[in-house]
Amino acid sequence: AQTVTQSQPEMSVQEAETVTLSCTYDTSESDYYLFWYKQPPSRQMILVIRQEAYKQQNATENRFSVNFQKAAKSFSLKISDSQLGDAAMYFCAYPYSNQFYFGTGTSLTVIP
Amino acid sequence: EAQVTQNPRYLITVTGKKLTVTCSQNMNHEYMSWYRQDPGLGLRQIYYSMNVEVTDKGDVPEGYKVSRKEKRNFPLILESPSPNQTSLYFCATSPLPSGTDTQYFGPGTRLTVL
């Protein structure tokens, strides 16, 4: 089975500050997508951001951006100007051979 | 509105009593999948389907069955549920048959097996 590693089970950030969540993965493919999903207390899975591996430019969605290091197989999520609504579980994920693999998640707490 | 629906949202049952969790999508997506989420383990794929009548096992298929008789529906069947199948279940769809693009999730089904 493919592996996706999120080494930070829990993190906290002060409101309005910046936080980075880390993710590493293992694939032998050269072209693929990478994803970050957010799961708030409602349990709904919400797409935060998507990165295409063949693109050199890091993806950005408003306050969310990624630092994609293809050679290192690293895909971290940066949240700028953190807000109380950002408190959630965050999952890194990627597809491989028709399946989808998720990390174990990072629980983010936002401190007012 | 584009959506993935699951029913029921909550279910408490007893060991051995067959149950079905339905999943339906109105996005005309080719790929559908079931996941279970357990604390500390993230989401793990149970089964997936790349097209009608085509299904395949994910990483944790034991104790589950699926069928894909029509494009929009992908029910998850537990023939004889056991307590270790107590979990949060998600159905998801993706536009590409390969499943390599964004997964769109249903709201989840919380299952408790006593």
PDB file of N, CA and C in Angstrom, chain B residues 31-112:
ATOM      1  N   TYR B  31     -16.327   7.770 -11.373  1.00  0.00           N
ATOM      2  CA  TYR B  31     -15.669   7.061 -10.263  1.00  0.00           C
ATOM      3  C   TYR B  31     -16.441   7.279  -8.971  1.00  0.00           C
ATOM      4  N   MET B  32     -16.693   6.172  -8.263  1.00  0.00           N
ATOM      5  CA  MET B  32     -17.301   6.258  -6.944  1.00  0.00           C
ATOM      6  C   MET B  32     -16.523   5.359  -5.995  1.00  0.00           C
ATOM      7  N   SER B  33     -16.568   5.730  -4.710  1.00  0.00           N
ATOM      8  CA  SER B  33     -15.729   5.027  -3.753  1.00  0.00           C
ATOM      9  C   SER B  33     -16.333   5.090  -2.364  1.00  0.00           C
ATOM     10  N   TRP B  34     -15.974   4.131  -1.533  1.00  0.00           N
ATOM     11  CA  TRP B  34     -16.334   4.124  -0.125  1.00  0.00           C
ATOM     12  C   TRP B  34     -15.069   4.130   0.729  1.00  0.00           C
ATOM     13  N   TYR B  35     -15.126   4.927   1.820  1.00  0.00           N
ATOM     14  CA  TYR B  35     -14.043   5.011   2.785  1.00  0.00           C
ATOM     15  C   TYR B  35     -14.616   4.801   4.182  1.00  0.00           C
ATOM     16  N   ARG B  36     -13.744   4.339   5.057  1.00  0.00           N
ATOM     17  CA  ARG B  36     -14.065   4.369   6.471  1.00  0.00           C
ATOM     18  C   ARG B  36     -13.019   5.206   7.186  1.00  0.00           C
ATOM     19  N   GLN B  37     -13.474   5.943   8.198  1.00  0.00           N
ATOM     20  CA  GLN B  37     -12.574   6.796   8.965  1.00  0.00           C
ATOM     21  C   GLN B  37     -12.575   6.355  10.418  1.00  0.00           C
ATOM     22  N   ASP B  38     -11.407   6.056  10.923  1.00  0.00           N
ATOM     23  CA  ASP B  38     -11.232   5.651  12.310  1.00  0.00           C
ATOM     24  C   ASP B  38     -10.173   6.533  12.958  1.00  0.00           C
ATOM     25  N   PRO B  39     -10.330   6.823  14.254  1.00  0.00           N
ATOM     26  CA  PRO B  39      -9.372   7.716  14.938  1.00  0.00           C
ATOM     27  C   PRO B  39      -7.932   7.227  14.791  1.00  0.00           C
ATOM     28  N   GLY B  40      -7.065   8.141  14.406  1.00  0.00           N
ATOM     29  CA  GLY B  40      -5.651   7.818  14.279  1.00  0.00           C
ATOM     30  C   GLY B  40      -5.258   7.098  13.004  1.00  0.00           C
ATOM     31  N   LEU B  41      -6.249   6.733  12.195  1.00  0.00           N
ATOM     32  CA  LEU B  41      -5.961   5.973  10.969  1.00  0.00           C
ATOM     33  C   LEU B  41      -6.296   6.742   9.704  1.00  0.00           C
ATOM     34  N   GLY B  42      -6.886   7.883   9.809  1.00  0.00           N
ATOM     35  CA  GLY B  42      -7.267   8.624   8.619  1.00  0.00           C
ATOM     36  C   GLY B  42      -8.420   7.946   7.896  1.00  0.00           C
ATOM     37  N   LEU B  43      -8.512   8.189   6.599  1.00  0.00           N
ATOM     38  CA  LEU B  43      -9.534   7.547   5.781  1.00  0.00           C
ATOM     39  C   LEU B  43      -8.886   6.402   5.001  1.00  0.00           C
ATOM     40  N   ARG B  44      -9.552   5.294   4.988  1.00  0.00           N
ATOM     41  CA  ARG B  44      -9.058   4.138   4.251  1.00  0.00           C
ATOM     42  C   ARG B  44     -10.112   3.675   3.256  1.00  0.00           C
ATOM     43  N   GLN B  45      -9.657   3.347   2.081  1.00  0.00           N
ATOM     44  CA  GLN B  45     -10.575   3.003   1.009  1.00  0.00           C
ATOM     45  C   GLN B  45     -11.052   1.559   1.138  1.00  0.00           C
ATOM     46  N   ILE B  46     -12.365   1.378   1.026  1.00  0.00           N
ATOM     47  CA  ILE B  46     -12.953   0.041   1.164  1.00  0.00           C
ATOM     48  C   ILE B  46     -13.113  -0.603  -0.219  1.00  0.00           C
ATOM     49  N   TYR B  47     -13.863   0.050  -1.076  1.00  0.00           N
ATOM     50  CA  TYR B  47     -14.084  -0.376  -2.447  1.00  0.00           C
ATOM     51  C   TYR B  47     -14.176   0.852  -3.329  1.00  0.00           C
ATOM     52  N   TYR B  48     -13.923   0.647  -4.613  1.00  0.00           N
ATOM     53  CA  TYR B  48     -14.122   1.718  -5.568  1.00  0.00           C
ATOM     54  C   TYR B  48     -14.688   1.145  -6.862  1.00  0.00           C
ATOM     55  N   SER B  49     -15.247   2.055  -7.663  1.00  0.00           N
ATOM     56  CA  SER B  49     -15.839   1.650  -8.936  1.00  0.00           C
ATOM     57  C   SER B  49     -15.464   2.680  -9.995  1.00  0.00           C
ATOM     58  N   MET B  50     -14.891   2.200 -11.088  1.00  0.00           N
ATOM     59  CA  MET B  50     -14.465   3.101 -12.151  1.00  0.00           C
ATOM     60  C   MET B  50     -15.539   3.289 -13.214  1.00  0.00           C
ATOM     61  N   ASN B  51     -16.564   2.436 -13.147  1.00  0.00           N
ATOM     62  CA  ASN B  51     -17.638   2.537 -14.130  1.00  0.00           C
ATOM     63  C   ASN B  51     -18.746   1.583 -13.706  1.00  0.00           C
ATOM     64  N   VAL B  52     -19.870   1.665 -14.389  1.00  0.00           N
ATOM     65  CA  VAL B  52     -20.974   0.760 -14.101  1.00  0.00           C
ATOM     66  C   VAL B  52     -20.510  -0.681 -14.288  1.00  0.00           C
ATOM     67  N   GLU B  53     -20.885  -1.516 -13.336  1.00  0.00           N
ATOM     68  CA  GLU B  53     -20.559  -2.949 -13.337  1.00  0.00           C
ATOM     69  C   GLU B  53     -19.075  -3.235 -13.117  1.00  0.00           C
ATOM     70  N   VAL B  54     -18.273  -2.226 -12.806  1.00  0.00           N
ATOM     71  CA  VAL B  54     -16.847  -2.425 -12.544  1.00  0.00           C
ATOM     72  C   VAL B  54     -16.539  -1.976 -11.133  1.00  0.00           C
ATOM     73  N   THR B  55     -16.178  -2.910 -10.268  1.00  0.00           N
ATOM     74  CA  THR B  55     -15.808  -2.574  -8.895  1.00  0.00           C
ATOM     75  C   THR B  55     -14.504  -3.275  -8.542  1.00  0.00           C
ATOM     76  N   ASP B  56     -13.803  -2.705  -7.589  1.00  0.00           N
ATOM     77  CA  ASP B  56     -12.537  -3.306  -7.170  1.00  0.00           C
ATOM     78  C   ASP B  56     -12.290  -3.009  -5.704  1.00  0.00           C
ATOM     79  N   LYS B  57     -11.469  -3.864  -5.087  1.00  0.00           N
ATOM     80  CA  LYS B  57     -11.189  -3.735  -3.666  1.00  0.00           C
ATOM     81  C   LYS B  57     -10.200  -2.620  -3.401  1.00  0.00           C
ATOM     82  N   GLY B  58     -10.435  -1.934  -2.269  1.00  0.00           N
ATOM     83  CA  GLY B  58      -9.463  -0.995  -1.762  1.00  0.00           C
ATOM     84  C   GLY B  58      -8.569  -1.684  -0.742  1.00  0.00           C
ATOM     85  N   ASP B  59      -8.170  -0.964   0.262  1.00  0.00           N
ATOM     86  CA  ASP B  59      -7.248  -1.518   1.251  1.00  0.00           C
ATOM     87  C   ASP B  59      -7.919  -2.304   2.368  1.00  0.00           C
ATOM     88  N   VAL B  60      -9.194  -2.048   2.618  1.00  0.00           N
ATOM     89  CA  VAL B  60      -9.888  -2.717   3.728  1.00  0.00           C
ATOM     90  C   VAL B  60     -11.249  -3.253   3.300  1.00  0.00           C
ATOM     91  N   PRO B  61     -11.310  -4.209   2.365  1.00  0.00           N
ATOM     92  CA  PRO B  61     -12.593  -4.665   1.842  1.00  0.00           C
ATOM     93  C   PRO B  61     -13.293  -5.761   2.655  1.00  0.00           C
ATOM     94  N   GLU B  62     -12.583  -6.371   3.605  1.00  0.00           N
ATOM     95  CA  GLU B  62     -13.145  -7.523   4.304  1.00  0.00           C
ATOM     96  C   GLU B  62     -14.406  -7.147   5.062  1.00  0.00           C
ATOM     97  N   GLY B  63     -15.464  -7.927   4.853  1.00  0.00           N
ATOM     98  CA  GLY B  63     -16.730  -7.710   5.546  1.00  0.00           C
ATOM     99  C   GLY B  63     -17.689  -6.785   4.821  1.00  0.00           C
ATOM    100  N   TYR B  64     -17.306  -6.315   3.642  1.00  0.00           N
ATOM    101  CA  TYR B  64     -18.135  -5.385   2.878  1.00  0.00           C
ATOM    102  C   TYR B  64     -18.396  -5.910   1.476  1.00  0.00           C
ATOM    103  N   LYS B  65     -19.519  -5.476   0.926  1.00  0.00           N
ATOM    104  CA  LYS B  65     -19.833  -5.729  -0.481  1.00  0.00           C
ATOM    105  C   LYS B  65     -20.343  -4.448  -1.100  1.00  0.00           C
ATOM    106  N   VAL B  66     -20.170  -4.329  -2.410  1.00  0.00           N
ATOM    107  CA  VAL B  66     -20.695  -3.187  -3.143  1.00  0.00           C
ATOM    108  C   VAL B  66     -21.266  -3.678  -4.465  1.00  0.00           C
ATOM    109  N   SER B  67     -22.053  -2.816  -5.097  1.00  0.00           N
ATOM    110  CA  SER B  67     -22.522  -3.074  -6.451  1.00  0.00           C
ATOM    111  C   SER B  67     -22.672  -1.749  -7.173  1.00  0.00           C
ATOM    112  N   ARG B  68     -22.510  -1.758  -8.472  1.00  0.00           N
ATOM    113  CA  ARG B  68     -22.671  -0.533  -9.269  1.00  0.00           C
ATOM    114  C   ARG B  68     -23.506  -0.903 -10.497  1.00  0.00           C
ATOM    115  N   LYS B  69     -24.795  -0.938 -10.286  1.00  0.00           N
ATOM    116  CA  LYS B  69     -25.708  -1.319 -11.361  1.00  0.00           C
ATOM    117  C   LYS B  69     -26.117  -0.125 -12.223  1.00  0.00           C
ATOM    118  N   GLU B  70     -26.005   1.050 -11.679  1.00  0.00           N
ATOM    119  CA  GLU B  70     -26.262   2.261 -12.438  1.00  0.00           C
ATOM    120  C   GLU B  70     -25.252   3.311 -12.024  1.00  0.00           C
ATOM    121  N   LYS B  71     -25.061   4.293 -12.888  1.00  0.00           N
ATOM    122  CA  LYS B  71     -23.963   5.235 -12.702  1.00  0.00           C
ATOM    123  C   LYS B  71     -24.095   6.040 -11.420  1.00  0.00           C
ATOM    124  N   ARG B  72     -25.307   6.424 -11.058  1.00  0.00           N
ATOM    125  CA  ARG B  72     -25.481   7.367  -9.970  1.00  0.00           C
ATOM    126  C   ARG B  72     -25.451   6.724  -8.586  1.00  0.00           C
ATOM    127  N   ASN B  73     -25.599   5.418  -8.471  1.00  0.00           N
ATOM    128  CA  ASN B  73     -25.738   4.775  -7.162  1.00  0.00           C
ATOM    129  C   ASN B  73     -24.616   3.773  -6.889  1.00  0.00           C
ATOM    130  N   PHE B  74     -24.196   3.753  -5.631  1.00  0.00           N
ATOM    131  CA  PHE B  74     -23.103   2.843  -5.248  1.00  0.00           C
ATOM    132  C   PHE B  74     -23.318   2.439  -3.793  1.00  0.00           C
ATOM    133  N   PRO B  75     -24.203   1.497  -3.527  1.00  0.00           N
ATOM    134  CA  PRO B  75     -24.497   1.112  -2.148  1.00  0.00           C
ATOM    135  C   PRO B  75     -23.399   0.268  -1.518  1.00  0.00           C
ATOM    136  N   LEU B  76     -23.256   0.431  -0.217  1.00  0.00           N
ATOM    137  CA  LEU B  76     -22.313  -0.354   0.585  1.00  0.00           C
ATOM    138  C   LEU B  76     -23.129  -1.320   1.434  1.00  0.00           C
ATOM    139  N   ILE B  77     -22.795  -2.594   1.347  1.00  0.00           N
ATOM    140  CA  ILE B  77     -23.554  -3.638   2.028  1.00  0.00           C
ATOM    141  C   ILE B  77     -22.678  -4.327   3.069  1.00  0.00           C
ATOM    142  N   LEU B  78     -23.214  -4.424   4.277  1.00  0.00           N
ATOM    143  CA  LEU B  78     -22.571  -5.202   5.332  1.00  0.00           C
ATOM    144  C   LEU B  78     -23.464  -6.403   5.592  1.00  0.00           C
ATOM    145  N   GLU B  79     -23.047  -7.567   5.125  1.00  0.00           N
ATOM    146  CA  GLU B  79     -23.882  -8.764   5.210  1.00  0.00           C
ATOM    147  C   GLU B  79     -24.052  -9.222   6.659  1.00  0.00           C
ATOM    148  N   SER B  80     -23.004  -9.168   7.430  1.00  0.00           N
ATOM    149  CA  SER B  80     -23.049  -9.594   8.831  1.00  0.00           C
ATOM    150  C   SER B  80     -22.159  -8.669   9.649  1.00  0.00           C
ATOM    151  N   PRO B  81     -22.674  -7.510  10.002  1.00  0.00           N
ATOM    152  CA  PRO B  81     -21.839  -6.508  10.674  1.00  0.00           C
ATOM    153  C   PRO B  81     -21.266  -7.016  11.997  1.00  0.00           C
ATOM    154  N   SER B  82     -20.078  -6.554  12.305  1.00  0.00           N
ATOM    155  CA  SER B  82     -19.429  -6.873  13.575  1.00  0.00           C
ATOM    156  C   SER B  82     -18.983  -5.576  14.232  1.00  0.00           C
ATOM    157  N   PRO B  83     -18.735  -5.601  15.539  1.00  0.00           N
ATOM    158  CA  PRO B  83     -18.361  -4.368  16.248  1.00  0.00           C
ATOM    159  C   PRO B  83     -17.140  -3.656  15.663  1.00  0.00           C
ATOM    160  N   ASN B  84     -16.216  -4.398  15.045  1.00  0.00           N
ATOM    161  CA  ASN B  84     -15.044  -3.721  14.480  1.00  0.00           C
ATOM    162  C   ASN B  84     -15.366  -2.950  13.203  1.00  0.00           C
ATOM    163  N   GLN B  85     -16.614  -3.001  12.769  1.00  0.00           N
ATOM    164  CA  GLN B  85     -17.046  -2.184  11.641  1.00  0.00           C
ATOM    165  C   GLN B  85     -17.728  -0.890  12.102  1.00  0.00           C
ATOM    166  N   THR B  86     -17.741  -0.678  13.390  1.00  0.00           N
ATOM    167  CA  THR B  86     -18.182   0.611  13.929  1.00  0.00           C
ATOM    168  C   THR B  86     -17.214   1.673  13.448  1.00  0.00           C
ATOM    169  N   SER B  87     -17.741   2.668  12.730  1.00  0.00           N
ATOM    170  CA  SER B  87     -16.860   3.642  12.094  1.00  0.00           C
ATOM    171  C   SER B  87     -17.694   4.753  11.479  1.00  0.00           C
ATOM    172  N   LEU B  88     -16.998   5.740  10.936  1.00  0.00           N
ATOM    173  CA  LEU B  88     -17.614   6.790  10.134  1.00  0.00           C
ATOM    174  C   LEU B  88     -17.324   6.468   8.673  1.00  0.00           C
ATOM    175  N   TYR B  89     -18.374   6.378   7.863  1.00  0.00           N
ATOM    176  CA  TYR B  89     -18.241   5.968   6.474  1.00  0.00           C
ATOM    177  C   TYR B  89     -18.541   7.131   5.537  1.00  0.00           C
ATOM    178  N   PHE B  90     -17.707   7.238   4.510  1.00  0.00           N
ATOM    179  CA  PHE B  90     -17.895   8.267   3.498  1.00  0.00           C
ATOM    180  C   PHE B  90     -17.979   7.648   2.118  1.00  0.00           C
ATOM    181  N   CYS B  91     -18.933   8.142   1.347  1.00  0.00           N
ATOM    182  CA  CYS B  91     -18.977   7.873  -0.078  1.00  0.00           C
ATOM    183  C   CYS B  91     -18.362   9.073  -0.791  1.00  0.00           C
ATOM    184  N   ALA B  92     -17.687   8.826  -1.892  1.00  0.00           N
ATOM    185  CA  ALA B  92     -17.066   9.921  -2.642  1.00  0.00           C
ATOM    186  C   ALA B  92     -17.146   9.635  -4.125  1.00  0.00           C
ATOM    187  N   THR B  93     -17.131  10.693  -4.923  1.00  0.00           N
ATOM    188  CA  THR B  93     -17.126  10.541  -6.371  1.00  0.00           C
ATOM    189  C   THR B  93     -16.014  11.393  -6.966  1.00  0.00           C
ATOM    190  N   SER B  94     -15.644  11.044  -8.191  1.00  0.00           N
ATOM    191  CA  SER B  94     -14.606  11.788  -8.892  1.00  0.00           C
ATOM    192  C   SER B  94     -14.932  11.756 -10.385  1.00  0.00           C
ATOM    193  N   PRO B  95     -14.664  12.844 -11.093  1.00  0.00           N
ATOM    194  CA  PRO B  95     -15.085  12.896 -12.496  1.00  0.00           C
ATOM    195  C   PRO B  95     -14.363  11.940 -13.426  1.00  0.00           C
ATOM    196  N   LEU B  96     -13.094  11.638 -13.140  1.00  0.00           N
ATOM    197  CA  LEU B  96     -12.343  10.764 -14.031  1.00  0.00           C
ATOM    198  C   LEU B  96     -12.496   9.306 -13.619  1.00  0.00           C
ATOM    199  N   PRO B  97     -12.583   8.398 -14.583  1.00  0.00           N
ATOM    200  CA  PRO B  97     -12.700   6.971 -14.235  1.00  0.00           C
ATOM    201  C   PRO B  97     -11.524   6.467 -13.396  1.00  0.00           C
ATOM    202  N   SER B  98     -10.361   7.078 -13.564  1.00  0.00           N
ATOM    203  CA  SER B  98      -9.181   6.635 -12.815  1.00  0.00           C
ATOM    204  C   SER B  98      -9.235   7.046 -11.354  1.00  0.00           C
ATOM    205  N   GLY B  99     -10.092   7.993 -11.024  1.00  0.00           N
ATOM    206  CA  GLY B  99     -10.152   8.463  -9.643  1.00  0.00           C
ATOM    207  C   GLY B  99      -9.003   9.358  -9.248  1.00  0.00           C
ATOM    208  N   THR B 100      -8.226   9.846 -10.215  1.00  0.00           N
ATOM    209  CA  THR B 100      -7.033  10.612  -9.880  1.00  0.00           C
ATOM    210  C   THR B 100      -7.299  12.093  -9.640  1.00  0.00           C
ATOM    211  N   ASP B 101      -8.510  12.527  -9.898  1.00  0.00           N
ATOM    212  CA  ASP B 101      -8.845  13.928  -9.672  1.00  0.00           C
ATOM    213  C   ASP B 101      -9.571  14.095  -8.343  1.00  0.00           C
ATOM    214  N   THR B 102     -10.022  15.291  -8.073  1.00  0.00           N
ATOM    215  CA  THR B 102     -10.641  15.622  -6.795  1.00  0.00           C
ATOM    216  C   THR B 102     -11.754  14.637  -6.442  1.00  0.00           C
ATOM    217  N   GLN B 103     -11.745  14.232  -5.173  1.00  0.00           N
ATOM    218  CA  GLN B 103     -12.822  13.393  -4.644  1.00  0.00           C
ATOM    219  C   GLN B 103     -13.842  14.327  -3.984  1.00  0.00           C
ATOM    220  N   TYR B 104     -15.122  14.112  -4.319  1.00  0.00           N
ATOM    221  CA  TYR B 104     -16.214  14.893  -3.736  1.00  0.00           C
ATOM    222  C   TYR B 104     -16.967  13.972  -2.784  1.00  0.00           C
ATOM    223  N   PHE B 105     -17.066  14.423  -1.538  1.00  0.00           N
ATOM    224  CA  PHE B 105     -17.552  13.538  -0.488  1.00  0.00           C
ATOM    225  C   PHE B 105     -19.013  13.775  -0.121  1.00  0.00           C
ATOM    226  N   GLY B 106     -19.666  12.692   0.271  1.00  0.00           N
ATOM    227  CA  GLY B 106     -20.965  12.784   0.912  1.00  0.00           C
ATOM    228  C   GLY B 106     -20.796  13.235   2.353  1.00  0.00           C
ATOM    229  N   PRO B 107     -21.896  13.403   3.075  1.00  0.00           N
ATOM    230  CA  PRO B 107     -21.847  13.947   4.435  1.00  0.00           C
ATOM    231  C   PRO B 107     -21.382  12.950   5.487  1.00  0.00           C
ATOM    232  N   GLY B 108     -21.298  11.676   5.140  1.00  0.00           N
ATOM    233  CA  GLY B 108     -20.843  10.673   6.099  1.00  0.00           C
ATOM    234  C   GLY B 108     -22.001   9.936   6.762  1.00  0.00           C
ATOM    235  N   THR B 109     -21.730   8.699   7.147  1.00  0.00           N
ATOM    236  CA  THR B 109     -22.677   7.863   7.883  1.00  0.00           C
ATOM    237  C   THR B 109     -21.973   7.320   9.114  1.00  0.00           C
ATOM    238  N   ARG B 110     -22.521   7.663  10.265  1.00  0.00           N
ATOM    239  CA  ARG B 110     -21.944   7.166  11.519  1.00  0.00           C
ATOM    240  C   ARG B 110     -22.618   5.847  11.862  1.00  0.00           C
ATOM    241  N   LEU B 111     -21.847   4.752  11.840  1.00  0.00           N
ATOM    242  CA  LEU B 111     -22.382   3.413  12.105  1.00  0.00           C
ATOM    243  C   LEU B 111     -21.837   2.881  13.421  1.00  0.00           C
ATOM    244  N   THR B 112     -22.734   2.404  14.249  1.00  0.00           N
ATOM    245  CA  THR B 112     -22.367   1.735  15.492  1.00  0.00           C
ATOM    246  C   THR B 112     -22.929   0.331  15.470  1.00  0.00           C
TER     247      THR B 112
END
